[in-house]
Coordinates of C-alpha atoms in Angstrom, one line a residue:
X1 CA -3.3 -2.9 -23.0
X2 CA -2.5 0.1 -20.8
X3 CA -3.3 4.0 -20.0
X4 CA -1.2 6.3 -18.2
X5 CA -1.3 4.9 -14.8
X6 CA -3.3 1.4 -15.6
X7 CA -3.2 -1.5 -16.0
X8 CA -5.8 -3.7 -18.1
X9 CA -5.7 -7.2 -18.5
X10 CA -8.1 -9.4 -20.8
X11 CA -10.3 -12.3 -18.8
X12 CA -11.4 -14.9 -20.7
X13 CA -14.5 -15.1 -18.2
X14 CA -17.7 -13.1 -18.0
X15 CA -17.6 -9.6 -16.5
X16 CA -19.8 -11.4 -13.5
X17 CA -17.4 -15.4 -13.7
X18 CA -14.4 -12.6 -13.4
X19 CA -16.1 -10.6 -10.2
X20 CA -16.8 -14.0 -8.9
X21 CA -13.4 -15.3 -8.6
X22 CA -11.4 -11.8 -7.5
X23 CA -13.9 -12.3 -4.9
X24 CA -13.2 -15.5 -3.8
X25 CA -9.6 -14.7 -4.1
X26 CA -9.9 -11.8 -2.1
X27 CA -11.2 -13.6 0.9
X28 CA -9.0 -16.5 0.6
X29 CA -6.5 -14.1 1.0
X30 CA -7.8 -12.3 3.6
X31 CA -8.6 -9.0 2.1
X32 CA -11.5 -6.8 2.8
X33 CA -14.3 -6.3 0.0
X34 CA -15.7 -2.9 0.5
X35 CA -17.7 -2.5 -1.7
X36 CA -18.6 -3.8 -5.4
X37 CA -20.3 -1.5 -7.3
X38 CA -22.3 -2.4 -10.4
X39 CA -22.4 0.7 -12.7
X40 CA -24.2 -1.1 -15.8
X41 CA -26.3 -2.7 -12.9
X42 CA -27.5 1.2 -12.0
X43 CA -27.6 2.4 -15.7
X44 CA -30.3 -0.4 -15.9
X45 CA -33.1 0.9 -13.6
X46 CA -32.4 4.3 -15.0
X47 CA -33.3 2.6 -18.3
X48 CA -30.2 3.2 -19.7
X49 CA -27.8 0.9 -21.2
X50 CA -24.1 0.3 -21.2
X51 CA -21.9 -3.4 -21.6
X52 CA -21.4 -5.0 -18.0
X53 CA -19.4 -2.8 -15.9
X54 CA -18.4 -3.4 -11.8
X55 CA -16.1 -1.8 -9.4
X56 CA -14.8 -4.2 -6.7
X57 CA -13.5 -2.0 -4.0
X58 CA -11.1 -3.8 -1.5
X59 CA -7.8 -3.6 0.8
X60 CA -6.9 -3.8 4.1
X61 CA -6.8 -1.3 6.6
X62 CA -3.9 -2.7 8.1
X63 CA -1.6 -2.4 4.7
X64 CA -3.3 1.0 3.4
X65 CA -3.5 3.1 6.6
X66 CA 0.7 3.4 7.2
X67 CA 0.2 4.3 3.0
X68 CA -2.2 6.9 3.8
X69 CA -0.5 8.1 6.6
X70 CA 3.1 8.5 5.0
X71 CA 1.2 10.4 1.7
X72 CA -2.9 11.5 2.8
X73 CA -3.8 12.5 -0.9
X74 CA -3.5 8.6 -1.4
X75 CA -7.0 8.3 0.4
X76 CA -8.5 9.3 -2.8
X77 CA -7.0 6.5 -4.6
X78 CA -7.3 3.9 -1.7
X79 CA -8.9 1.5 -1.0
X80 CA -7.7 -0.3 -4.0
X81 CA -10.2 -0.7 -7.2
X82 CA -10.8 -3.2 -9.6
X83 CA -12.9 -2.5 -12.8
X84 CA -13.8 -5.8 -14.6
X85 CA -15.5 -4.5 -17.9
X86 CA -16.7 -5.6 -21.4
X87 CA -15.8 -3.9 -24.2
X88 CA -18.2 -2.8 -27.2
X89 CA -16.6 -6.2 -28.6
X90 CA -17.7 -8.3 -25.6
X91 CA -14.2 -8.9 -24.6
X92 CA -13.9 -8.2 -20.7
X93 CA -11.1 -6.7 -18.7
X94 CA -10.2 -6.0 -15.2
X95 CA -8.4 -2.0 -14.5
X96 CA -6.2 -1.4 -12.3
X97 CA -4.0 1.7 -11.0
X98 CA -0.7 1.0 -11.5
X99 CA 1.2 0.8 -8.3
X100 CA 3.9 3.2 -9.5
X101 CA 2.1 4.9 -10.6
X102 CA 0.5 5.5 -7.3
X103 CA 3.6 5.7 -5.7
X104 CA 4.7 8.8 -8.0
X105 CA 1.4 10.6 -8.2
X106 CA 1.1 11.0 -4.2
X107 CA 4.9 10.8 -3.1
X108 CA 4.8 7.3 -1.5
X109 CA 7.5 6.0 0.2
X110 CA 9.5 3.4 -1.5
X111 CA 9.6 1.4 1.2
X112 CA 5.7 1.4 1.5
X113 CA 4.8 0.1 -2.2
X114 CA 5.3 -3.2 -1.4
X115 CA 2.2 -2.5 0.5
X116 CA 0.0 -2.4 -2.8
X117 CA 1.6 -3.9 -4.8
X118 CA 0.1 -7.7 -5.3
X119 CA -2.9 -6.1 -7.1
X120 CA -1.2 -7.5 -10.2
X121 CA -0.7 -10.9 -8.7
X122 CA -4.4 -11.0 -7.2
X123 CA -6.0 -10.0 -10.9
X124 CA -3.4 -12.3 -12.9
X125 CA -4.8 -15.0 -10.6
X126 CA -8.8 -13.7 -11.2
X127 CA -8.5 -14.3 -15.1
X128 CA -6.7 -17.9 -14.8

């Protein structure tokens, strides 16, 4: 399944087994975990509803800053996101930008993608 610019892949997991593992993968791999960011979490105390919904927010400073410095507007888009979602028919997937389609939307360097791009390989591994 994909949108302009993303990339969705289907997890056989729950939105929270899914989280869980990128997690652990992310560490193993020595990535930082910025943030994780639990929208349907938040709707809840609002007393509002929506299927399970989180943002894992990660990189590494070292990989993204020569990114950001080559092309600034990338700031907006870095660090790099994962959205692990279920749908209305409680199937979940984890979003991702595409990493071309980063590289064309702020000018990137070709040279510099490689910098980004094992998001894929880092997700494919997530929904083993």
């Amino acid at each position: 399944m994909e949108a302009k610019g993303l990339i969705q892949v289907s997890s056989p997991h729950s939105v929270d087994e899914t989280v869980k593992r990128l997690l652990s993968i992310l560490s193993q791999k020595g990535l930082q975990v910025f943030a994780l960011v639990d929208h349907s979490g938040e709707a809840e105390k609002v007393g509002m509803k929506m299927q399970a919904t989180k943002l894992v927010i990660f990189g590494s400073p070292k990989a993204g800053t020569p990114l950001m410095v080559a092309a600034p507007t990338l700031a907006i888009d870095l660090p790099l996101k994962a959205l692990v979602w279920q749908d209305k028919d409680s199937k979940v997937w984890v979003s991702y930008n595409r990493p071309e389609y980063l590289e064309q939307r702020h000018g990137v360097p070709d040279d510099l993608v490689k910098n980004i791009a094992g998001v894929g390989a880092l997700v494919a591994k997530a929904v083993e």
